[in-house]
Short mmCIF file of N, CA and C in Angstrom, two decimals:
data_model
loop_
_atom_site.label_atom_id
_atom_site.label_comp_id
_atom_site.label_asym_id
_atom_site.label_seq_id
_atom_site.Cartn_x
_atom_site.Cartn_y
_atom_site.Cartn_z
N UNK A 1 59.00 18.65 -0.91
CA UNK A 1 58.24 17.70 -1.70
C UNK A 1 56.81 17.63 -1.17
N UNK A 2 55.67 17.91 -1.92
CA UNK A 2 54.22 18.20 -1.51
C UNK A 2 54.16 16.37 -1.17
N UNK A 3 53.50 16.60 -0.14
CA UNK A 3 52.77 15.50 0.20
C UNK A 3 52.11 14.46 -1.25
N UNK A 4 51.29 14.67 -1.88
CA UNK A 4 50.70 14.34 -2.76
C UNK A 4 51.96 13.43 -3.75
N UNK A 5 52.59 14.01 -3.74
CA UNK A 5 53.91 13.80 -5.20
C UNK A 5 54.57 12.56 -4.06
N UNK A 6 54.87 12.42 -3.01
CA UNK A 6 55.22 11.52 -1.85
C UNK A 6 54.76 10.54 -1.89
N UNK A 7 53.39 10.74 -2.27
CA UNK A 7 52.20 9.23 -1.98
C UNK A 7 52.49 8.54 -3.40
N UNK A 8 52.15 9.77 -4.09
CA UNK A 8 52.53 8.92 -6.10
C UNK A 8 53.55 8.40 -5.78
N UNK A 9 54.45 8.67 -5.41
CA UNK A 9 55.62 8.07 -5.62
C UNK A 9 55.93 6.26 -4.92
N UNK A 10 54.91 6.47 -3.78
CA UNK A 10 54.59 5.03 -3.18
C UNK A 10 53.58 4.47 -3.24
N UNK A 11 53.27 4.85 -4.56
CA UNK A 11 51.76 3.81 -5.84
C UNK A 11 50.50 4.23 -5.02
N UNK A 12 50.40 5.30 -4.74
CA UNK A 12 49.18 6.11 -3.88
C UNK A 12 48.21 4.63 -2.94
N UNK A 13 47.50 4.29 -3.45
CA UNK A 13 46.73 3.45 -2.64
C UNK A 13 47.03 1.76 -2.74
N UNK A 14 48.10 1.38 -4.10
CA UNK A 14 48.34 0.18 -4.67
C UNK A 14 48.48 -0.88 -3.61
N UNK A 15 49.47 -0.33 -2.90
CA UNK A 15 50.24 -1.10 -1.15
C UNK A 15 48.81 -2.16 -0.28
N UNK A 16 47.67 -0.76 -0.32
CA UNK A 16 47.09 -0.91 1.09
C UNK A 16 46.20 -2.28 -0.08
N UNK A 17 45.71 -2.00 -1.28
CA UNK A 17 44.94 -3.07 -2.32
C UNK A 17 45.24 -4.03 -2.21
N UNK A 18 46.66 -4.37 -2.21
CA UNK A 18 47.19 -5.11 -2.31
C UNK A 18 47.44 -6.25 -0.99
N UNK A 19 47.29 -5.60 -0.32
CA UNK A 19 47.50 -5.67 1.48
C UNK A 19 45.84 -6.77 1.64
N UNK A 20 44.85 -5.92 1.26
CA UNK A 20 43.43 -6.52 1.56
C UNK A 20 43.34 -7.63 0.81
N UNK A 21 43.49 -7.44 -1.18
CA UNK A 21 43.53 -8.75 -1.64
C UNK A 21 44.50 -9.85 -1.26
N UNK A 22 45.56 -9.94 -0.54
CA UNK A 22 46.15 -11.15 0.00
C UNK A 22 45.79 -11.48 1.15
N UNK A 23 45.03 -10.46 1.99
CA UNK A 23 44.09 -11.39 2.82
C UNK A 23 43.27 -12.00 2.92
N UNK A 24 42.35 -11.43 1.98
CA UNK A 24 41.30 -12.08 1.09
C UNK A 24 41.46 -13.13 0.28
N UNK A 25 42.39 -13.63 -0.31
CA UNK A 25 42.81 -14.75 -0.81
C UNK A 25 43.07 -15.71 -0.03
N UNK A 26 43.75 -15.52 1.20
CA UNK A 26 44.78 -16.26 2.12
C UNK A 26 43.75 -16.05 3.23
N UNK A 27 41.91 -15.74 3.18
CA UNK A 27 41.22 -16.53 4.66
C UNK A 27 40.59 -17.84 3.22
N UNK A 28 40.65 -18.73 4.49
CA UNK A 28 40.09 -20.29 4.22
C UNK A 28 38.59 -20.05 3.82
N UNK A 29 37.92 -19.01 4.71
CA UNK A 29 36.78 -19.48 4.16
C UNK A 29 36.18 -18.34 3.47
N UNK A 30 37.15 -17.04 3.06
CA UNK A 30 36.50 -16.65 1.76
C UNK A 30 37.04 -17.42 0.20
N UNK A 31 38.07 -18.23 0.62
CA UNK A 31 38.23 -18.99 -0.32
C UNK A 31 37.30 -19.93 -0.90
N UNK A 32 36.96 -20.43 0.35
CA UNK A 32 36.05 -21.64 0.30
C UNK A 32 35.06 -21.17 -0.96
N UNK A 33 34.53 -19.81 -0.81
CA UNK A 33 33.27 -19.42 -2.01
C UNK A 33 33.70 -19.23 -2.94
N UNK A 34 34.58 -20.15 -3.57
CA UNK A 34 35.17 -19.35 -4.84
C UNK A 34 34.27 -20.22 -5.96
N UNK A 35 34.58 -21.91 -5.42
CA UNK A 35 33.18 -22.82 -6.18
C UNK A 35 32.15 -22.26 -6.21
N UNK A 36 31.62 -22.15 -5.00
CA UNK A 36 30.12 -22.23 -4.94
C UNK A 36 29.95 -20.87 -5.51
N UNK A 37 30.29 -19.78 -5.73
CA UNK A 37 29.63 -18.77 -6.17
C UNK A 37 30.48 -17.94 -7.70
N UNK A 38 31.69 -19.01 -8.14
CA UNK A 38 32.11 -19.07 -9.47
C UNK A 38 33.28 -17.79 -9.07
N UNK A 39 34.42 -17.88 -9.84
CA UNK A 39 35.41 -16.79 -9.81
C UNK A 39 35.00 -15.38 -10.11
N UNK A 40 34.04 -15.02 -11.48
CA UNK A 40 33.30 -13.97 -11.39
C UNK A 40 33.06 -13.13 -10.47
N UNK A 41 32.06 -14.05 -10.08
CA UNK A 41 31.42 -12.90 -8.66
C UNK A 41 32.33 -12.89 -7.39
N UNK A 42 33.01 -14.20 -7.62
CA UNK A 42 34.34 -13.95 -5.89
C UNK A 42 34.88 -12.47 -6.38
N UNK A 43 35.84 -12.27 -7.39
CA UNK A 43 36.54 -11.47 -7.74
C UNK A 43 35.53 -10.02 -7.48
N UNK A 44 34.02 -10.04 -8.17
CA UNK A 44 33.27 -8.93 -8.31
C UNK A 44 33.16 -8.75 -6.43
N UNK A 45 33.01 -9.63 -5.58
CA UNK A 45 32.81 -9.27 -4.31
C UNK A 45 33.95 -8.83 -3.35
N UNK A 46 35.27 -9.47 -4.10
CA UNK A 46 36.42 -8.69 -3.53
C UNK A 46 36.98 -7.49 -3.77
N UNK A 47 36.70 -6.85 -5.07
CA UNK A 47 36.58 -5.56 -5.32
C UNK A 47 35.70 -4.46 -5.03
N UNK A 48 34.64 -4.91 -4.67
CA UNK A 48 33.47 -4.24 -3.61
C UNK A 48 33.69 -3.67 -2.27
N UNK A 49 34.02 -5.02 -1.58
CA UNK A 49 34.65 -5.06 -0.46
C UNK A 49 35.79 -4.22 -0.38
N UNK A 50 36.61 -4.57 -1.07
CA UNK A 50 38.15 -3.55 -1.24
C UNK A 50 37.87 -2.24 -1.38
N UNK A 51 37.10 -1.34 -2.08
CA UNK A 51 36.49 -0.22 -2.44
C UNK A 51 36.08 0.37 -1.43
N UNK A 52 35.03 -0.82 -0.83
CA UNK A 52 35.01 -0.06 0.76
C UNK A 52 35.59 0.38 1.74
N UNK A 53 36.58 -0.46 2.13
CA UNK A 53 37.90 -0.28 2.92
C UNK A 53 38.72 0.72 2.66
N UNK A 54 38.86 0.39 1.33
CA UNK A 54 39.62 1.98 0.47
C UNK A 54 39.34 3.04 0.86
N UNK A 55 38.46 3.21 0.86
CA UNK A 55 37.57 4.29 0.93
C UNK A 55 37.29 5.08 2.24
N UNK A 56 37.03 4.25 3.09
CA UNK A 56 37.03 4.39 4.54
C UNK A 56 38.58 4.25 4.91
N UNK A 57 39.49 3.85 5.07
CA UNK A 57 40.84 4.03 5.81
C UNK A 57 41.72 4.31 4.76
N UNK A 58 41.26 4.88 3.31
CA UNK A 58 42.46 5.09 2.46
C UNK A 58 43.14 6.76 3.08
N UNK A 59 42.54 7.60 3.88
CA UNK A 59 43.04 8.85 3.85
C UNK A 59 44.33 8.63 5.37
N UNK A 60 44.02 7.48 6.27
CA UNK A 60 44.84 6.92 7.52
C UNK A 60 46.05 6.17 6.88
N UNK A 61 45.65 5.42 5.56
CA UNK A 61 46.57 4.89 5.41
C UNK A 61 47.56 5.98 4.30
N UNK A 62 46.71 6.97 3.43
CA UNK A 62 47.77 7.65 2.87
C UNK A 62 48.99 8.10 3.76
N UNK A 63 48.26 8.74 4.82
CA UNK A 63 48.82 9.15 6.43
C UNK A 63 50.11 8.54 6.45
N UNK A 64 49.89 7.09 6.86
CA UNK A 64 51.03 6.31 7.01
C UNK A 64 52.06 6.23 5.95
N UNK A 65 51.84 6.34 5.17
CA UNK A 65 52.00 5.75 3.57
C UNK A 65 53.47 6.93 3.27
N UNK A 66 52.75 8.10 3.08
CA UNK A 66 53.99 9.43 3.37
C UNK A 66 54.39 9.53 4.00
N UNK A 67 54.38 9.24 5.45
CA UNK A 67 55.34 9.24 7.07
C UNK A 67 56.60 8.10 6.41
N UNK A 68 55.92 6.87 6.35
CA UNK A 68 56.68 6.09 6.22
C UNK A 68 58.16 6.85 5.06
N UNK A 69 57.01 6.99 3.98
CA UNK A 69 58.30 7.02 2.60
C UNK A 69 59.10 8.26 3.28
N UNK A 70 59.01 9.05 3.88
CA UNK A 70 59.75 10.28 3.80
C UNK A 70 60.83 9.76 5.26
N UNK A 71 60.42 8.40 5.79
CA UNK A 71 61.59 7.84 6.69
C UNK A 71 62.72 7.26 6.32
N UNK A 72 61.96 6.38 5.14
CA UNK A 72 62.95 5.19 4.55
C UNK A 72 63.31 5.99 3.15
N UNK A 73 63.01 6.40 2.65
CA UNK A 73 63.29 7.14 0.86
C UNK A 73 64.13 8.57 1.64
N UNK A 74 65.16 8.89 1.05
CA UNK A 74 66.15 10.31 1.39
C UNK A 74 65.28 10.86 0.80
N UNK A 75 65.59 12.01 0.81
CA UNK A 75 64.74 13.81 0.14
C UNK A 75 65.41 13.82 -1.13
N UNK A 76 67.05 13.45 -1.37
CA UNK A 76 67.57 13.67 -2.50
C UNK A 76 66.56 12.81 -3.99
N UNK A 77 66.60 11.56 -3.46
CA UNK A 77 65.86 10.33 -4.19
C UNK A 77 64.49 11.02 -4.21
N UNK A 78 63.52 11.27 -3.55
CA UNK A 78 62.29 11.44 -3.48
C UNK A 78 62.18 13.00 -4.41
N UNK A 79 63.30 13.71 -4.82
CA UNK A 79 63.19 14.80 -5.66
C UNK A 79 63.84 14.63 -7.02
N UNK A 80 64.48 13.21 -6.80
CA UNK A 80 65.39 13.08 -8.06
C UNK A 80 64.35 12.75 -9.11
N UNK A 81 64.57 13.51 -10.74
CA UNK A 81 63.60 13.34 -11.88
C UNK A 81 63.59 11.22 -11.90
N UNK A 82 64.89 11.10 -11.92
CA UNK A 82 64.19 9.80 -11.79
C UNK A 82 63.53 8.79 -10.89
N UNK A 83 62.81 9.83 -10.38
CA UNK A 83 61.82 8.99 -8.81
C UNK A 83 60.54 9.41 -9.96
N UNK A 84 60.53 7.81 -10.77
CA UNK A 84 59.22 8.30 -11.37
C UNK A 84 57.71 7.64 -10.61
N UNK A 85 58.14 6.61 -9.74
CA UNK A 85 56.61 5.75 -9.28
C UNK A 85 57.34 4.50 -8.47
N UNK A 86 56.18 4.05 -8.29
CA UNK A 86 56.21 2.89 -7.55
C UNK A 86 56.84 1.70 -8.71
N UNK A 87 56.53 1.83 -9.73
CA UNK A 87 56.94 0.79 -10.95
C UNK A 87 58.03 0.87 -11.87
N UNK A 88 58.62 2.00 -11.69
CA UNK A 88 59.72 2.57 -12.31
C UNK A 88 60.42 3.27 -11.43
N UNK A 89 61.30 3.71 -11.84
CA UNK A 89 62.86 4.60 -11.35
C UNK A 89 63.19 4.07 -10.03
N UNK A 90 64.07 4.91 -9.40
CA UNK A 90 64.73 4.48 -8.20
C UNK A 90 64.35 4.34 -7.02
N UNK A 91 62.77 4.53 -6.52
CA UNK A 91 61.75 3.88 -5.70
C UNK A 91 62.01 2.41 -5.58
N UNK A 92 61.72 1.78 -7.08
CA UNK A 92 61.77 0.25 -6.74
C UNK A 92 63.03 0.06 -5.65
N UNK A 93 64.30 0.30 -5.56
CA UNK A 93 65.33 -0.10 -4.67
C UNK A 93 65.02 -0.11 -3.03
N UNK A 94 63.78 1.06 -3.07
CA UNK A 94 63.22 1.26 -1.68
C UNK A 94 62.34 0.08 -1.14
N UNK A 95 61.44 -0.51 -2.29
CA UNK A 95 60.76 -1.19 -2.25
C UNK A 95 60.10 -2.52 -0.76
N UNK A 96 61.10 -2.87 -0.35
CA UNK A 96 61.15 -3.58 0.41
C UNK A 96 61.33 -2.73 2.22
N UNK A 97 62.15 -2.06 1.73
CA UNK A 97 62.51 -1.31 3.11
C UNK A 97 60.58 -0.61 3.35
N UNK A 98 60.04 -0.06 2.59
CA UNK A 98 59.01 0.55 2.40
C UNK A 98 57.79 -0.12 3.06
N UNK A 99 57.59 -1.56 2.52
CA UNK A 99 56.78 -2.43 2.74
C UNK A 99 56.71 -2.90 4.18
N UNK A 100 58.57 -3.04 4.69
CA UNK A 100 58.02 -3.47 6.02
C UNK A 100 57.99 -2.32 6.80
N UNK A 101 58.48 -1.18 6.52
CA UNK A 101 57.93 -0.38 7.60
C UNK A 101 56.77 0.34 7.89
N UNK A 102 56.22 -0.06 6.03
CA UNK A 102 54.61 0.69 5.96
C UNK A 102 53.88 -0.93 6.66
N UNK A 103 54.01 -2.05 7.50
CA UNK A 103 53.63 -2.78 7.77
C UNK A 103 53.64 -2.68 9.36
N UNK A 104 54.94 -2.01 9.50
CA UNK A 104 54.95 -1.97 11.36
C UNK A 104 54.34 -0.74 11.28
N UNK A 105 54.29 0.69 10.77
CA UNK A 105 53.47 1.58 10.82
C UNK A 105 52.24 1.67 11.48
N UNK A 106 51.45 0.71 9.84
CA UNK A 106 50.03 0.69 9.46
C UNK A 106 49.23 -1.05 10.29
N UNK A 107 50.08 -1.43 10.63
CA UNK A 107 49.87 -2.58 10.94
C UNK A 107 48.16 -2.83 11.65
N UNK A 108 47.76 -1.80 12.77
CA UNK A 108 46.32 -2.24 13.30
C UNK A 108 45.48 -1.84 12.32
N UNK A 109 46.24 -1.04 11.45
CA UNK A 109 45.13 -0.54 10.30
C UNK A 109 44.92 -1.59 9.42
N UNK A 110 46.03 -1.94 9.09
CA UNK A 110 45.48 -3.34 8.17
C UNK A 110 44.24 -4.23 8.70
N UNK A 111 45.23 -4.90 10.08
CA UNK A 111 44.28 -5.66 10.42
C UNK A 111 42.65 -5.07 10.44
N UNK A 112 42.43 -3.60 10.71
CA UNK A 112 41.43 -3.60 11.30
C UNK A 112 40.38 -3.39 9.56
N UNK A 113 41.04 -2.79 8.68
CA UNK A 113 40.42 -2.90 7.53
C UNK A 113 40.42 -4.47 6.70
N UNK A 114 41.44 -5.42 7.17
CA UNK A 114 41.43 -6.53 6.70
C UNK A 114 40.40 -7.60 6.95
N UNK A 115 39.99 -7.16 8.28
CA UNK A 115 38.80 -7.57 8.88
C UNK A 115 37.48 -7.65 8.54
N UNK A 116 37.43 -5.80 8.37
CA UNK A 116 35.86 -5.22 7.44
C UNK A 116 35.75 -5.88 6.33
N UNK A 117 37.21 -6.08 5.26
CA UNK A 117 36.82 -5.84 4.24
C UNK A 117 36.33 -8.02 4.25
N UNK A 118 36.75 -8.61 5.23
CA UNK A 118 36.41 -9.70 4.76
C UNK A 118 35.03 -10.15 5.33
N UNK A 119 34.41 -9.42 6.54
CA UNK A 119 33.32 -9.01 6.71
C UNK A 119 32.15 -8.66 5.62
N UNK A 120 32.84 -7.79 5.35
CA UNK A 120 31.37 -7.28 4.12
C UNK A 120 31.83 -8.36 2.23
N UNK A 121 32.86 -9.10 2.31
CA UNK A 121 33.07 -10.21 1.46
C UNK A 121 32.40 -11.05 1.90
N UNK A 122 32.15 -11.32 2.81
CA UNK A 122 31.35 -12.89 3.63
C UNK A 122 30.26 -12.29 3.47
N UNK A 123 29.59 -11.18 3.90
CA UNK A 123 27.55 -11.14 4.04
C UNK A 123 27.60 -10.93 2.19
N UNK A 124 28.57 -10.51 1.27
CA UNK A 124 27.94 -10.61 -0.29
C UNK A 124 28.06 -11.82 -0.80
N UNK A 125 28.78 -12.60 -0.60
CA UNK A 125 28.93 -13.87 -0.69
C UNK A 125 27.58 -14.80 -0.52
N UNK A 126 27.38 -14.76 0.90
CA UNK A 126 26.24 -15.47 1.54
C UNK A 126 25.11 -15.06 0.91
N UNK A 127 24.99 -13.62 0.04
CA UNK A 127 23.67 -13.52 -0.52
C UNK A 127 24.06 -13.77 -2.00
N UNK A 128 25.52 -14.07 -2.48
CA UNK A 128 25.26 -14.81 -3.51
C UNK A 128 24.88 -15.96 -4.41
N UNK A 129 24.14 -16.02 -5.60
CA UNK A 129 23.82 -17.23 -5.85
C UNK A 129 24.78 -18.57 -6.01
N UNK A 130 24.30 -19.36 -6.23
CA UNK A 130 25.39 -20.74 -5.89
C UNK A 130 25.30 -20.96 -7.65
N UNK A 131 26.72 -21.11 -8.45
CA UNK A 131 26.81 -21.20 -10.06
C UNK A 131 26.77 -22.86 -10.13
N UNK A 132 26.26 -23.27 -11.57
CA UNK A 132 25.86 -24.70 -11.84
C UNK A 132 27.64 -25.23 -11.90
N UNK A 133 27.75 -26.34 -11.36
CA UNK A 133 28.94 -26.93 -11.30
C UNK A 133 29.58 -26.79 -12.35
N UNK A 134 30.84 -26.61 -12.49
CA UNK A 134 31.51 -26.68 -13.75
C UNK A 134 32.04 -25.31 -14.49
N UNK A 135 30.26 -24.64 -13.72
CA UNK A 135 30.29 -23.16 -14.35
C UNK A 135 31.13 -22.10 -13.77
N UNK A 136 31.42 -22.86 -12.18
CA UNK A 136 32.34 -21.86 -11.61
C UNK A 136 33.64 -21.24 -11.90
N UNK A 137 34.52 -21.91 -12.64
CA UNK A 137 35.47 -21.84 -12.86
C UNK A 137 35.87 -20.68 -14.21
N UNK A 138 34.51 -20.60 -15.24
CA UNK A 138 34.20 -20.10 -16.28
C UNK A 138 34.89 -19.04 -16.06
N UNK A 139 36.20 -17.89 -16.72
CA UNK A 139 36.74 -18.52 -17.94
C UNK A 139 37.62 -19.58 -17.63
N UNK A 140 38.06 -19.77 -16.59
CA UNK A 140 39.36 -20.43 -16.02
C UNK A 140 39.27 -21.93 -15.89
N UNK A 141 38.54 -22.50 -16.72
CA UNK A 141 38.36 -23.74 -15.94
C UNK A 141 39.88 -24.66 -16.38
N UNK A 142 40.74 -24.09 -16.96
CA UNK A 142 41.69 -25.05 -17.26
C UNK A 142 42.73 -24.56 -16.44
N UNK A 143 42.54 -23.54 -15.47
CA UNK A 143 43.24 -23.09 -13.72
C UNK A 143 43.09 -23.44 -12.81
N UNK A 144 44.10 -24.35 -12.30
CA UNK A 144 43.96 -24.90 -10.62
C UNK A 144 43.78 -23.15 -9.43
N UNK A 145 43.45 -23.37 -8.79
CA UNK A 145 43.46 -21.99 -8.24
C UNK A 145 43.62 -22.28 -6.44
N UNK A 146 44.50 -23.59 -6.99
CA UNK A 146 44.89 -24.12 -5.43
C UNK A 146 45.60 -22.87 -4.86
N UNK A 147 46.73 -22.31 -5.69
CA UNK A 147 47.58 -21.42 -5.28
C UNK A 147 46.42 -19.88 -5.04
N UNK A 148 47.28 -19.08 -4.17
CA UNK A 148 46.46 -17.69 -3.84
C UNK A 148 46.54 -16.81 -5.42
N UNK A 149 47.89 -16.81 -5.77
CA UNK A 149 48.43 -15.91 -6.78
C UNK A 149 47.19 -16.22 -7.97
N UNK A 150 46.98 -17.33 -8.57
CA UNK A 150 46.10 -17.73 -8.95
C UNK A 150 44.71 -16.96 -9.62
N UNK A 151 44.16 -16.86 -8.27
CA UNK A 151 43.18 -15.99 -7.83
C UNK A 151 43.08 -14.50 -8.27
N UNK A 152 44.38 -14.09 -7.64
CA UNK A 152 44.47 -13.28 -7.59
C UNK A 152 44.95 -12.27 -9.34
N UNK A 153 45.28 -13.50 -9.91
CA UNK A 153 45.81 -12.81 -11.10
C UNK A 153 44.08 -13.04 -12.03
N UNK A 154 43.15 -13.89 -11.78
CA UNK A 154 42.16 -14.26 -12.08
C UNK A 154 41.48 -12.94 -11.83
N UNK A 155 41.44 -12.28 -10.88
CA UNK A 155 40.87 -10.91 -10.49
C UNK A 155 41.21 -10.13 -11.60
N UNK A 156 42.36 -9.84 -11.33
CA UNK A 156 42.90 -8.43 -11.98
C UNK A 156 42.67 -9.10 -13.88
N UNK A 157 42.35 -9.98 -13.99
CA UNK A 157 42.22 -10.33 -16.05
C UNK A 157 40.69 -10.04 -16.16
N UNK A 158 40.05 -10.07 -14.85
CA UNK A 158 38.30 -9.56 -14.85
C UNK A 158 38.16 -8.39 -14.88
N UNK A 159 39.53 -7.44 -14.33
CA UNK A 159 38.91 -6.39 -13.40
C UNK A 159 38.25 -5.17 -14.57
N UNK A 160 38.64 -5.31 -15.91
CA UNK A 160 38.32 -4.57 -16.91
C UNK A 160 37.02 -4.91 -17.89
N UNK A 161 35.91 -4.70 -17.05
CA UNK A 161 34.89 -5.09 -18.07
C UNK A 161 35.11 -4.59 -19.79
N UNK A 162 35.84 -3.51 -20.31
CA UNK A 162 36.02 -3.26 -21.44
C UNK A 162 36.29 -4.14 -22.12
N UNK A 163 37.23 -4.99 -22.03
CA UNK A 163 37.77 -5.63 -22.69
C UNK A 163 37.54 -6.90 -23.67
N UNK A 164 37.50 -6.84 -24.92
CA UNK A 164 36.80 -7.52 -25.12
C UNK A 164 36.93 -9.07 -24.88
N UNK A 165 36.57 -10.00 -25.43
CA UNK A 165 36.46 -11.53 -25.28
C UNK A 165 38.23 -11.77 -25.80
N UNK A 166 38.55 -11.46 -27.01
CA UNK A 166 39.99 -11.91 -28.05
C UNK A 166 40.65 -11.35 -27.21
N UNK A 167 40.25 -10.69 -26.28
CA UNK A 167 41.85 -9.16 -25.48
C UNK A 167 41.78 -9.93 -24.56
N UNK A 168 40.75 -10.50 -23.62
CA UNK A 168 41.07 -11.05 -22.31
C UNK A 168 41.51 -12.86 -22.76
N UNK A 169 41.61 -13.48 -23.87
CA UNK A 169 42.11 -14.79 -24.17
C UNK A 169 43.37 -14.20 -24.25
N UNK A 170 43.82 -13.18 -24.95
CA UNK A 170 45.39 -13.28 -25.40
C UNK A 170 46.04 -12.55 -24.07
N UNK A 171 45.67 -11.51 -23.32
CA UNK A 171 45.64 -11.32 -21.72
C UNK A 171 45.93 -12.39 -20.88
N UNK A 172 44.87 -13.05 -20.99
CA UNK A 172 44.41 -14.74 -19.70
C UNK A 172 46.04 -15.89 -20.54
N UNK A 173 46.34 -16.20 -21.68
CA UNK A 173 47.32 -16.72 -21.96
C UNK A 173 48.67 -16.26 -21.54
N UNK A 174 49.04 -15.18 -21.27
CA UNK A 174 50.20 -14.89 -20.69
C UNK A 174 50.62 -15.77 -19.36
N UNK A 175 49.35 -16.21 -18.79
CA UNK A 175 49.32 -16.58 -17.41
C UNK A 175 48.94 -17.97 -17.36
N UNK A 176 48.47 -18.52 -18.65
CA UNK A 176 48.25 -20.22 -18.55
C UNK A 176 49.18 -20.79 -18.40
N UNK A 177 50.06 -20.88 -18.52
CA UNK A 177 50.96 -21.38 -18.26
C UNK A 177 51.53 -21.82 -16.77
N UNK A 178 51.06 -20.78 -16.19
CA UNK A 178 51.44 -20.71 -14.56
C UNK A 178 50.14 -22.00 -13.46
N UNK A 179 49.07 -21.46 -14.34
CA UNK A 179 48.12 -21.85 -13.41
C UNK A 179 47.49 -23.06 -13.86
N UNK A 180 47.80 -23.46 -15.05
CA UNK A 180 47.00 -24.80 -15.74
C UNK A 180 47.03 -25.78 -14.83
N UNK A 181 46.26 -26.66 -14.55
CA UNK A 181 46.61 -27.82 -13.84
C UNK A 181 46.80 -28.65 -14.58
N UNK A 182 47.63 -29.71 -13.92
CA UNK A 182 48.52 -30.39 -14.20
C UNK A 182 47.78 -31.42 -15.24
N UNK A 183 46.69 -32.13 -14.84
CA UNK A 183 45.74 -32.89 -16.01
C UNK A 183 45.32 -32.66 -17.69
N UNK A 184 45.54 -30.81 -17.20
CA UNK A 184 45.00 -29.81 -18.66
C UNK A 184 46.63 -29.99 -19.63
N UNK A 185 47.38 -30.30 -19.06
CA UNK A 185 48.76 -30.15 -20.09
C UNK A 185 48.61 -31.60 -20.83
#
């Protein structure tokens, strides 16, 4: 099994993204800028940040990423047609076994990219502008975003500038429900 077809199979870089945005959510004080500099640009500065990190330790963490799967995933599974991805076929069952061992693996790597990436989130931040009250929240203002998930699902409904205005309301509604605060019902 080529290396490459190994990594697809454990959502190539999805893990380590995923890894940075819940740290990034879950420090206090990149949270803290989520008012003062509006969900927009938090989200636009955590994907920046993330990109970077990516970028710089994504080839250490692919590293890990295939060591790991080819420990915990058999050869039979990892060749079977239905090992289609990380989101489908018989991977998901690995799922968990995967995570914590791509965690004891990769572990200083996280930290040490979890670090950068909240590093270079804090100096874009600090040179971002401060949004007029009220405005921060824009589109979300009827989202508590006490919770991390929150946030985080707030990201990923931005992350497609294509989209138009009607695609990201009927998009962003799948999820009102979760995040409305309690006053807005």
């Amino acid at each position: 099994m080529p290396d490459e077809r190994v990594a697809y199979l454990g959502g190539g870089d999805h893990l380590f993204q995923r890894h940075i945005d819940e740290r990034m959510v879950n420090n206090a004080a990149a949270r803290s800028e989520l008012e003062r500099i509006g969900v927009r640009r938090w989200c636009a500065n955590l994907r920046n940040a993330r990109s970077a990190v990516v970028a710089r330790y994504g080839p250490a963490y692919r590293a890990a990423l295939i060591s790991t799967m080819r420990q915990v995933v058999p050869d039979e599974v990892l060749a079977s047609r239905m090992a289609l991805g990380w989101n489908a076929g018989v991977i998901t069952i690995y799922h968990n076994r995967i995570r914590d061992a791509l965690d004891a693996a990769a572990g200083p790597l996280f930290a040490e990219a979890g670090s950068e990436a909240i590093t270079a989130f804090s100096a874009a931040a600090r040179s971002s502008p401060t949004v007029e009250r009220g405005a921060a929240d824009e589109p979300f203002e009827d989202w508590s975003f006490e919770r991390p998930v929150a946030v985080l699902n707030a990201c990923m409904l931005l992350s497609d500038p294509s989209v138009t205005r009607e695609q990201f309301l009927t998009r962003k509604a799948i999820f009102d429900g979760f995040h409305q605060r309690k006053d807005a019902r």
